PDB file of C-alpha atoms in Angstrom:
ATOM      1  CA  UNK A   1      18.346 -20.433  10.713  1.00 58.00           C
ATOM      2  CA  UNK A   2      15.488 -18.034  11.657  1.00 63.00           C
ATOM      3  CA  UNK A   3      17.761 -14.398   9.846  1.00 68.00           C
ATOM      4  CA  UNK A   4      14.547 -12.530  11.418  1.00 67.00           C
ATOM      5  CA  UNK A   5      15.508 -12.968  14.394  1.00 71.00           C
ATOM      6  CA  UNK A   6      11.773 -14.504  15.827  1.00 73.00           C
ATOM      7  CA  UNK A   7      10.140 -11.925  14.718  1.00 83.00           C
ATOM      8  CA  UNK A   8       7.188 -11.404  11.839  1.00 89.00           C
ATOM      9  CA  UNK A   9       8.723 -10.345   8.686  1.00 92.00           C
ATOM     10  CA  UNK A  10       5.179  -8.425   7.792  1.00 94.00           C
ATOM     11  CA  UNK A  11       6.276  -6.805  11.074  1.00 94.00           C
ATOM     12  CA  UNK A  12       9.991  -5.434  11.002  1.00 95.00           C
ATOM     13  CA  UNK A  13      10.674  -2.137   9.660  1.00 96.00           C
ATOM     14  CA  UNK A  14      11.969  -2.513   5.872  1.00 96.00           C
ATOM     15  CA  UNK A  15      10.968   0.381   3.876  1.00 97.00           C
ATOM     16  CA  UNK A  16      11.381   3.822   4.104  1.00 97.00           C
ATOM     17  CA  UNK A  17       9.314   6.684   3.126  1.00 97.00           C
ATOM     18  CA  UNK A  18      10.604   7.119  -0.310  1.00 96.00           C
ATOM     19  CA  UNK A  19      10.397   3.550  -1.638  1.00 96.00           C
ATOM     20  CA  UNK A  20       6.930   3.035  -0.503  1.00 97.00           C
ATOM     21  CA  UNK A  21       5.961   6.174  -2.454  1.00 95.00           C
ATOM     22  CA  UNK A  22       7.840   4.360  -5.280  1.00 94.00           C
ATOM     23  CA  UNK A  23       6.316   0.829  -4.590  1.00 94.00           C
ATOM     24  CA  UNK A  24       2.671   1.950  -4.724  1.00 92.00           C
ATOM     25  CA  UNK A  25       3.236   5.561  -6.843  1.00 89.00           C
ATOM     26  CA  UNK A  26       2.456   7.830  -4.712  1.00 90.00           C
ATOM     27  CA  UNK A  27       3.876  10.839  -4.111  1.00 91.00           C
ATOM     28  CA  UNK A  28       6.195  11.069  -1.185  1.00 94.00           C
ATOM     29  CA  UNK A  29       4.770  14.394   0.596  1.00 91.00           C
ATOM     30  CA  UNK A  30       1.471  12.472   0.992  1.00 90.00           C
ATOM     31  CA  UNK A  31       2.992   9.237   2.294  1.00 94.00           C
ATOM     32  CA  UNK A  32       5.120  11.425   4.507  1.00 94.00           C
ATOM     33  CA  UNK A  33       1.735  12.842   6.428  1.00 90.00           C
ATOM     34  CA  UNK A  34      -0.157   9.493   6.433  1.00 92.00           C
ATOM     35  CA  UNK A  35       2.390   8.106   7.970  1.00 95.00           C
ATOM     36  CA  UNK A  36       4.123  10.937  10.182  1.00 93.00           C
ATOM     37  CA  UNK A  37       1.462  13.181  10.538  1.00 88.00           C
ATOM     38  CA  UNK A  38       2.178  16.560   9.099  1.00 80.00           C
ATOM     39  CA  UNK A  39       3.008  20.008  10.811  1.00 75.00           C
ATOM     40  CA  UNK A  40       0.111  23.268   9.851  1.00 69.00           C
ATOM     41  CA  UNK A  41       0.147  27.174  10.313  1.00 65.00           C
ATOM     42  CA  UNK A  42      -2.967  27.995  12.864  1.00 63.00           C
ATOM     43  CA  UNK A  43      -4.358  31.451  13.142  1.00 64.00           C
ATOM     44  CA  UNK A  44      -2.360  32.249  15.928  1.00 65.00           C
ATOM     45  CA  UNK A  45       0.605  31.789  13.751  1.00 63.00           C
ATOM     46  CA  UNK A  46       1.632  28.244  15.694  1.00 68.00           C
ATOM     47  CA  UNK A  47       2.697  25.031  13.744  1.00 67.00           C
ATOM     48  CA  UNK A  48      -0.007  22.113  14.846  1.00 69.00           C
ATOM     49  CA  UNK A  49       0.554  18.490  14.042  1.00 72.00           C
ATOM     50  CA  UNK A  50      -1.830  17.232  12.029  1.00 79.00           C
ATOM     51  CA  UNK A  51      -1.851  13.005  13.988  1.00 85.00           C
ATOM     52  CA  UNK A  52      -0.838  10.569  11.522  1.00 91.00           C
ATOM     53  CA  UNK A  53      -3.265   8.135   9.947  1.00 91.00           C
ATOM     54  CA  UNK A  54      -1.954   4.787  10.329  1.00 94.00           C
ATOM     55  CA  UNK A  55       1.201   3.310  13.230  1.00 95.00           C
ATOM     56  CA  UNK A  56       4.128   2.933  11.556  1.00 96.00           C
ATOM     57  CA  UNK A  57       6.902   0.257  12.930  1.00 96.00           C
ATOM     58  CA  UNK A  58       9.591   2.062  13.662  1.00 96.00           C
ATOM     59  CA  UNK A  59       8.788   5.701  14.116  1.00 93.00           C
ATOM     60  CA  UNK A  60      12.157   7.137  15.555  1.00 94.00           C
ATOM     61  CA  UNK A  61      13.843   5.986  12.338  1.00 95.00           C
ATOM     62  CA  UNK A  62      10.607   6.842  10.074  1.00 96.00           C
ATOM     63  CA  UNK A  63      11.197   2.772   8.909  1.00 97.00           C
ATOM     64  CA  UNK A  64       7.580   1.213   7.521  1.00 98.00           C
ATOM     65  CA  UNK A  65       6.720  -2.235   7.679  1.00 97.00           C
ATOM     66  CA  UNK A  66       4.904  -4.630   4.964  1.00 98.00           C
ATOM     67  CA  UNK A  67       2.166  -3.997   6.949  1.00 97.00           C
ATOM     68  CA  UNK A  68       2.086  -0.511   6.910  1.00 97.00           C
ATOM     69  CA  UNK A  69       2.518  -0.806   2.804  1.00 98.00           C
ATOM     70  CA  UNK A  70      -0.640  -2.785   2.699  1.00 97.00           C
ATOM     71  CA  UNK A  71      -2.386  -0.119   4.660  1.00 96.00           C
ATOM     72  CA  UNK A  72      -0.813   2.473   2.548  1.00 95.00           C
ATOM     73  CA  UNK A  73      -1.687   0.847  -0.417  1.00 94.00           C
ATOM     74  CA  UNK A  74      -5.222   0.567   0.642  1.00 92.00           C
ATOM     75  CA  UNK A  75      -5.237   4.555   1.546  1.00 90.00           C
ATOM     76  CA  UNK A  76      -4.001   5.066  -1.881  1.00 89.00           C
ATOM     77  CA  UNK A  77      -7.149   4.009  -3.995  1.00 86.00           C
ATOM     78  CA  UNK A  78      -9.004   6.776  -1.738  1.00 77.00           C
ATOM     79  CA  UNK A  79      -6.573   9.422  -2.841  1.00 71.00           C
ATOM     80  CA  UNK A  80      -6.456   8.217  -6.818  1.00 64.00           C
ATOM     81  CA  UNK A  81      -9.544   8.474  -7.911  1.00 61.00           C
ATOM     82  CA  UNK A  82     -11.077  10.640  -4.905  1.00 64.00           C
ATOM     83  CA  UNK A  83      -8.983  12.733  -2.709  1.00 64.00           C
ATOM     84  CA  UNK A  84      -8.073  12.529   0.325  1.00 63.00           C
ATOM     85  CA  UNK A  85      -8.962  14.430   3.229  1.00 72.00           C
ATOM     86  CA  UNK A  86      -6.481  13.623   5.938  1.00 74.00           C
ATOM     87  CA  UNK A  87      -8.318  14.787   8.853  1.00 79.00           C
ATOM     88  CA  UNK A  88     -11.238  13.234   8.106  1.00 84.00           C
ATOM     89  CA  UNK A  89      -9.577   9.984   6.797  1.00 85.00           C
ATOM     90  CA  UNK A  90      -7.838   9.886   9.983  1.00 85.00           C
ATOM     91  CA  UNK A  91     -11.075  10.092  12.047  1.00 88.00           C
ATOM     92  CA  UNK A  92     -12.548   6.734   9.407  1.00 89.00           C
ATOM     93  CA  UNK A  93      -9.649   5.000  10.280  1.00 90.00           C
ATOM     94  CA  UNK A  94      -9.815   5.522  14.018  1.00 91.00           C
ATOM     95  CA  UNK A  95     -13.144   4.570  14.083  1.00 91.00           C
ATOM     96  CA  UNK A  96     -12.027   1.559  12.403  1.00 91.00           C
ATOM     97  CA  UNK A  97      -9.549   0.817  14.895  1.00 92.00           C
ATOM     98  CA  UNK A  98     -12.151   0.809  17.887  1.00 92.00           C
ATOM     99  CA  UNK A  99     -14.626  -0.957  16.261  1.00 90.00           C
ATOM    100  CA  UNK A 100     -12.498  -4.127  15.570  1.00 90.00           C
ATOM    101  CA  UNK A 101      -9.969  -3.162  18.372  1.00 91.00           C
ATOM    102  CA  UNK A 102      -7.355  -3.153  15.903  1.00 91.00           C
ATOM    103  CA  UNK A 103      -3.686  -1.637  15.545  1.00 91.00           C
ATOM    104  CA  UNK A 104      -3.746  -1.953  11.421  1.00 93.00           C
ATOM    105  CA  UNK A 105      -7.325  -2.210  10.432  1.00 92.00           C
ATOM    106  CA  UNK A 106      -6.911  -1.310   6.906  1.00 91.00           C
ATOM    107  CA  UNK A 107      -4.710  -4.162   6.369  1.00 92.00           C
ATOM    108  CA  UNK A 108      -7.187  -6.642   8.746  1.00 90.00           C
ATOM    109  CA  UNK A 109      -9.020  -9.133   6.477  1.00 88.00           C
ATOM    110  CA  UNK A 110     -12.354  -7.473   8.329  1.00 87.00           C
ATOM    111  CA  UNK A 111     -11.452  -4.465   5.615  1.00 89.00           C
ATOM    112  CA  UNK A 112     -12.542  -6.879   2.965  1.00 82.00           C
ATOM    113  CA  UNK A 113     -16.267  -7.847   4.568  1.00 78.00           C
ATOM    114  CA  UNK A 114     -17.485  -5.241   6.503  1.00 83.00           C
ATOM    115  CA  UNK A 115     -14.895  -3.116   6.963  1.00 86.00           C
ATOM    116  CA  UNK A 116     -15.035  -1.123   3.626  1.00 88.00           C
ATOM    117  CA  UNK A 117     -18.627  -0.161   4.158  1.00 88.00           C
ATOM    118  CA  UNK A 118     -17.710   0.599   7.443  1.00 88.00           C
ATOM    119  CA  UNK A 119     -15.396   2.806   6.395  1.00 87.00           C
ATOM    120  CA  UNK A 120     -16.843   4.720   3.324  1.00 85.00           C
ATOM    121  CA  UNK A 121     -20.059   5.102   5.339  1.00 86.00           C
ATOM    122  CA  UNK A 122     -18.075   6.716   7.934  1.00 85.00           C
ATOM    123  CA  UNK A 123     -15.652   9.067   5.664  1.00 82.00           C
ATOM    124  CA  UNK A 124     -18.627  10.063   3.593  1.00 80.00           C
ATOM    125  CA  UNK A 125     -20.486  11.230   6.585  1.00 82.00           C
ATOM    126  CA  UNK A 126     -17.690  13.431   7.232  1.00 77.00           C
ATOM    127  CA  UNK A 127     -16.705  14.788   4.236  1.00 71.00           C
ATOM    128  CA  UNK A 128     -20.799  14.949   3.059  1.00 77.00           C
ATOM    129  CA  UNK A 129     -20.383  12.432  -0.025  1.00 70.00           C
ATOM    130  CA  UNK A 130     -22.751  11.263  -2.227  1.00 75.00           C
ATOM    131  CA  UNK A 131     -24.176   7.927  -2.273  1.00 82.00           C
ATOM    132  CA  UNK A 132     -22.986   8.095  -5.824  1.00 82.00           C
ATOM    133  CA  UNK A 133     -19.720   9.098  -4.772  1.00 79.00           C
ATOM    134  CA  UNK A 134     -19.766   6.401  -1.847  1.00 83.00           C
ATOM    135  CA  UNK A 135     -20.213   3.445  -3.720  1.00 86.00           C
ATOM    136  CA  UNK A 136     -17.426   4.496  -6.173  1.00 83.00           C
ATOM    137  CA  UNK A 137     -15.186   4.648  -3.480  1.00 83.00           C
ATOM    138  CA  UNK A 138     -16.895   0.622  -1.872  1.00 86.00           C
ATOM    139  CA  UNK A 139     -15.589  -0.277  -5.973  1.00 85.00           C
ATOM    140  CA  UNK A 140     -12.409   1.282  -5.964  1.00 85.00           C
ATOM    141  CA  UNK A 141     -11.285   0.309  -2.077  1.00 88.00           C
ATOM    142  CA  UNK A 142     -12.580  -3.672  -3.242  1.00 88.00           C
ATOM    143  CA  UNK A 143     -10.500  -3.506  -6.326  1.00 88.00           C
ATOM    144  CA  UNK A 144      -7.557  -2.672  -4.123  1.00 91.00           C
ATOM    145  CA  UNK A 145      -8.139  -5.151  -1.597  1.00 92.00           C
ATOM    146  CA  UNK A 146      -8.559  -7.834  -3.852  1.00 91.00           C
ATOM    147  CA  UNK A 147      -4.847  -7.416  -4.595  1.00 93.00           C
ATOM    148  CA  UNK A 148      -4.239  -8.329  -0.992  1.00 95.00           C
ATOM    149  CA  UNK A 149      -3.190 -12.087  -0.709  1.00 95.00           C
ATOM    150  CA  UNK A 150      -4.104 -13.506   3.036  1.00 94.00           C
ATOM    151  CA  UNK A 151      -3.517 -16.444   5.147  1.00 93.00           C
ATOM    152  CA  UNK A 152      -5.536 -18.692   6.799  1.00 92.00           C
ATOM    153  CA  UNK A 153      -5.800 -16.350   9.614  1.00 89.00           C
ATOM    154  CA  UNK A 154      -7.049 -13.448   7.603  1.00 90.00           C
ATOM    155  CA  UNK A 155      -3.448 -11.564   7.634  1.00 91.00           C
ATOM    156  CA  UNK A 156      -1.736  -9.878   4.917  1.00 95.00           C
ATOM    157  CA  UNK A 157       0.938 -12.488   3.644  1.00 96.00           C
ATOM    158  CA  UNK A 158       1.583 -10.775  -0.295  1.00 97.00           C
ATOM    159  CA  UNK A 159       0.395  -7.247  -2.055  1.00 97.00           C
ATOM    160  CA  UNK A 160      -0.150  -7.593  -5.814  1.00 95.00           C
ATOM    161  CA  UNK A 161       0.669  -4.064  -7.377  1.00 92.00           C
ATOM    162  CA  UNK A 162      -0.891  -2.905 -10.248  1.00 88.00           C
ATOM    163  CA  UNK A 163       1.521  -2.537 -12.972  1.00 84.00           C
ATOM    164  CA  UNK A 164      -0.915  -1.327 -15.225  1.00 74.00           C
ATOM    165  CA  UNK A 165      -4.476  -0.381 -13.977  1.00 62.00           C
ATOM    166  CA  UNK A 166      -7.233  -1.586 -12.050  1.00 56.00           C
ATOM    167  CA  UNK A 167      -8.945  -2.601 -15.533  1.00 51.00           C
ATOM    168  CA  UNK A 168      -6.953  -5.999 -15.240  1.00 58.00           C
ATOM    169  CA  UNK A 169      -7.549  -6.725 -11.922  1.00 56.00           C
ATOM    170  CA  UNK A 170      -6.399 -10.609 -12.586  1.00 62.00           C
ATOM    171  CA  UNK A 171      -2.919  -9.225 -13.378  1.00 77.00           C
ATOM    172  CA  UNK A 172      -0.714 -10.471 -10.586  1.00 88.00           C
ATOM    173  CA  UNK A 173       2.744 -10.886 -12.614  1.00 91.00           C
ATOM    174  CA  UNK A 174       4.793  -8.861 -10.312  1.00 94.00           C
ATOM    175  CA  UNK A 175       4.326  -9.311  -6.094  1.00 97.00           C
ATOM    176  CA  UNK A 176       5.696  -7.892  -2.674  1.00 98.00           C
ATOM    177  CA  UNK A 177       6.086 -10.779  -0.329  1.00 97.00           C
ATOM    178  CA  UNK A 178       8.516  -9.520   3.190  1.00 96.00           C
ATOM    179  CA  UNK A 179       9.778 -13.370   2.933  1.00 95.00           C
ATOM    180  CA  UNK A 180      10.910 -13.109  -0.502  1.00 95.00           C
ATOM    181  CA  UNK A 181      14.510 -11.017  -1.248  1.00 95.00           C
ATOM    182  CA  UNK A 182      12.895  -8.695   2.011  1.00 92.00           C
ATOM    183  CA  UNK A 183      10.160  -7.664   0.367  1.00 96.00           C
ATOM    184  CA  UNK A 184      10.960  -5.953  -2.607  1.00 96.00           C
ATOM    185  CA  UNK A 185       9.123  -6.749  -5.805  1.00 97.00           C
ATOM    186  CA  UNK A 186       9.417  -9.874  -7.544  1.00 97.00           C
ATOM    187  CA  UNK A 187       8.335 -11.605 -10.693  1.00 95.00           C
ATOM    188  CA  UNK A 188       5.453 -14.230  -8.786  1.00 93.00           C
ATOM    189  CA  UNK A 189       6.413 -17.571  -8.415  1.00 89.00           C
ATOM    190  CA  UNK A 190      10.169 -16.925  -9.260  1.00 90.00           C
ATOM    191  CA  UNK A 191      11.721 -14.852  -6.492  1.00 92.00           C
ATOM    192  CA  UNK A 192      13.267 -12.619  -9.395  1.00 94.00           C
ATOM    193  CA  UNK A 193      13.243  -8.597  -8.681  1.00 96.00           C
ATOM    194  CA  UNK A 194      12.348  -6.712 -10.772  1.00 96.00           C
ATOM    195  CA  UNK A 195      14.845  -4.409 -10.570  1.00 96.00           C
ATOM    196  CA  UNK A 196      17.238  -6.693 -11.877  1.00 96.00           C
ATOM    197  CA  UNK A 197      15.149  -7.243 -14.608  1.00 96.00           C
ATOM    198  CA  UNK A 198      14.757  -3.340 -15.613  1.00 96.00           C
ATOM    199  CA  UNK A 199      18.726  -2.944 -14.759  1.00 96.00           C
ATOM    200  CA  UNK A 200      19.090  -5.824 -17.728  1.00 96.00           C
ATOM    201  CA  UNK A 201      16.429  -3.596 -20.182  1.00 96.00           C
ATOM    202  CA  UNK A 202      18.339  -0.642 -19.888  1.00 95.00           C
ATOM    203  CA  UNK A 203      22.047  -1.989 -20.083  1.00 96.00           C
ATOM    204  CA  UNK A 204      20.463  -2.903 -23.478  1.00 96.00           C
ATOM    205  CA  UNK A 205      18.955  -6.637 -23.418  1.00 96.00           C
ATOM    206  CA  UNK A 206      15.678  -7.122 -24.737  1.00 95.00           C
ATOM    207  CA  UNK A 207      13.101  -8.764 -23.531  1.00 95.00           C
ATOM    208  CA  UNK A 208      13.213 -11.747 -25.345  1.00 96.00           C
ATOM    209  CA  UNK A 209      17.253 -12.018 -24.656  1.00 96.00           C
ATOM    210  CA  UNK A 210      16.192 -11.717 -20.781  1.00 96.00           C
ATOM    211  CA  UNK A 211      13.356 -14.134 -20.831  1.00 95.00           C
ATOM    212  CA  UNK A 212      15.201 -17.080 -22.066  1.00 94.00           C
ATOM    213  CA  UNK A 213      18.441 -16.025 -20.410  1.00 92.00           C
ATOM    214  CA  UNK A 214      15.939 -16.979 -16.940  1.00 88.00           C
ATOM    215  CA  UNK A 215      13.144 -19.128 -18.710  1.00 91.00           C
ATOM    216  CA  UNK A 216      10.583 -16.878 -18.707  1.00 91.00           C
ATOM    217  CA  UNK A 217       7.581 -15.227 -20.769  1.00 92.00           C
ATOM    218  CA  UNK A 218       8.394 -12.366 -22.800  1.00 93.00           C
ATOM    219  CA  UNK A 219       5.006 -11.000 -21.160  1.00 92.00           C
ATOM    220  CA  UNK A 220       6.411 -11.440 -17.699  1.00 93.00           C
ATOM    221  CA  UNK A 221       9.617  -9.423 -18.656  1.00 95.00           C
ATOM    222  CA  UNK A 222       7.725  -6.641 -19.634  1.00 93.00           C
ATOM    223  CA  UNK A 223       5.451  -6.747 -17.382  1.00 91.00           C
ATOM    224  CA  UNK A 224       8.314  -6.172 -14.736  1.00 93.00           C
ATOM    225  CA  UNK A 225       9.948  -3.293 -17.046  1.00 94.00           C
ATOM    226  CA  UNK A 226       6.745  -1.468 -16.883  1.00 91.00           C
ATOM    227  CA  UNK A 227       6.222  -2.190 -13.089  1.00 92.00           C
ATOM    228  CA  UNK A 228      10.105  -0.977 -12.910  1.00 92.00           C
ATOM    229  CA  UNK A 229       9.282   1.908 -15.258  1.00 89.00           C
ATOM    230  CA  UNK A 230       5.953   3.046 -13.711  1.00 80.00           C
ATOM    231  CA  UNK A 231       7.222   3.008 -10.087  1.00 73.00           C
ATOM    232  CA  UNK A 232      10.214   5.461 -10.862  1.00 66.00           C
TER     233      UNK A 232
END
């Protein structure tokens, strides 16, 4: 029984604004303009729309796919450590999707080869960054798009959150996988969510009482709690 009806699970809208702020913590204003575009004042006292950055899949509902996670996700180790200047990230990632005639080229495998000096060439042209700056931006995109897992066509299949920081980037305890209880974070391997898991923690089991209730590590149990707790 196909229950997605023929269609791409990495496709169909299943998250809205709020839990993809939650999912990859950050805030929900700036998810709201990277992915809706965002209204400004102009000097003749008009409201302007400020184009969103990346497609979204269902834009009359304001619904995101996993897709447009992994792009957001990708977007989001710009802002962390760097800003974000949505004009001129908007104009990178158009530039992005001529050059490899692309709908969703931050979630393309091409982002991983050349499409990340593509990119930071072509932001730090426009915002006049560094080379310094530039190649701590190449570090920080490549440490989020190693969390990216891909098929053997190149396309985003599973997104690895950090659930503590990029310092252990071989961390992959907790995953986001749209064929897995529709895509909401699970312990890997196990199809758990960790939201039960935190539910559990704060009802007042432990760790340990959790982990052999389901025959798990006491590591994986908190690492879901802190996911849990980190996302909030």
């Amino acid at each position: 029984m196909d229950i997605y009806g023929g269609r791409d699970p990495v496709e169909l809208p299943a998250y809205s604004i709020p839990e993809v702020a939650r999912l990859i913590r950050v805030p929900q204003a700036t998810v709201r303009s990277w992915a809706l575009g965002r209204r400004y004042p102009t000097v003749d006292d008009r409201r302007k729309l400020f184009e969103p950055v990346i497609r979204i899949a269902d834009a009359a509902s304001r619904w995101l796919s996993f897709r447009n996670l992994v792009e957001l996700h990708v977007l989001s180790a710009i802002r962390r450590d760097h800003g974000v200047r949505l004009g001129e990230v908007r104009k990178a990632v158009d530039y992005l999707r001529r050059r490899f005639k692309s709908r969703h080229p931050l979630a393309d495998e091409q982002m991983q080869t050349d499409g990340t000096n593509l990119f930071v060439e072509r932001y730090g042209e426009l915002v006049d960054a560094s080379d310094q700056g530039q190649m701590a931006m190449k570090v920080c995109l490549s440490s989020y798009l190693d969390r990216i897992e891909r098929d053997a066509r190149g396309a985003a299949i599973r997104l690895y959150p950090f659930t503590t920081s990029r310092e252990e980037p071989d961390r992959r305890t907790v995953v986001i996988d749209p064929r897995v209880q529709f895509g909401r974070p699970c312990l890997s391997g196990t199809g758990m969510p960790t939201a039960v898991i935190a539910e559990r923690f704060l009802a007042g089991d432990s760790p340990q009482e959790i982990a052999q209730d389901i025959g798990l590590s006491s590591d994986a149990i908190e690492e879901a709690i802190r996911y849990e707790s980190r996302a909030a």
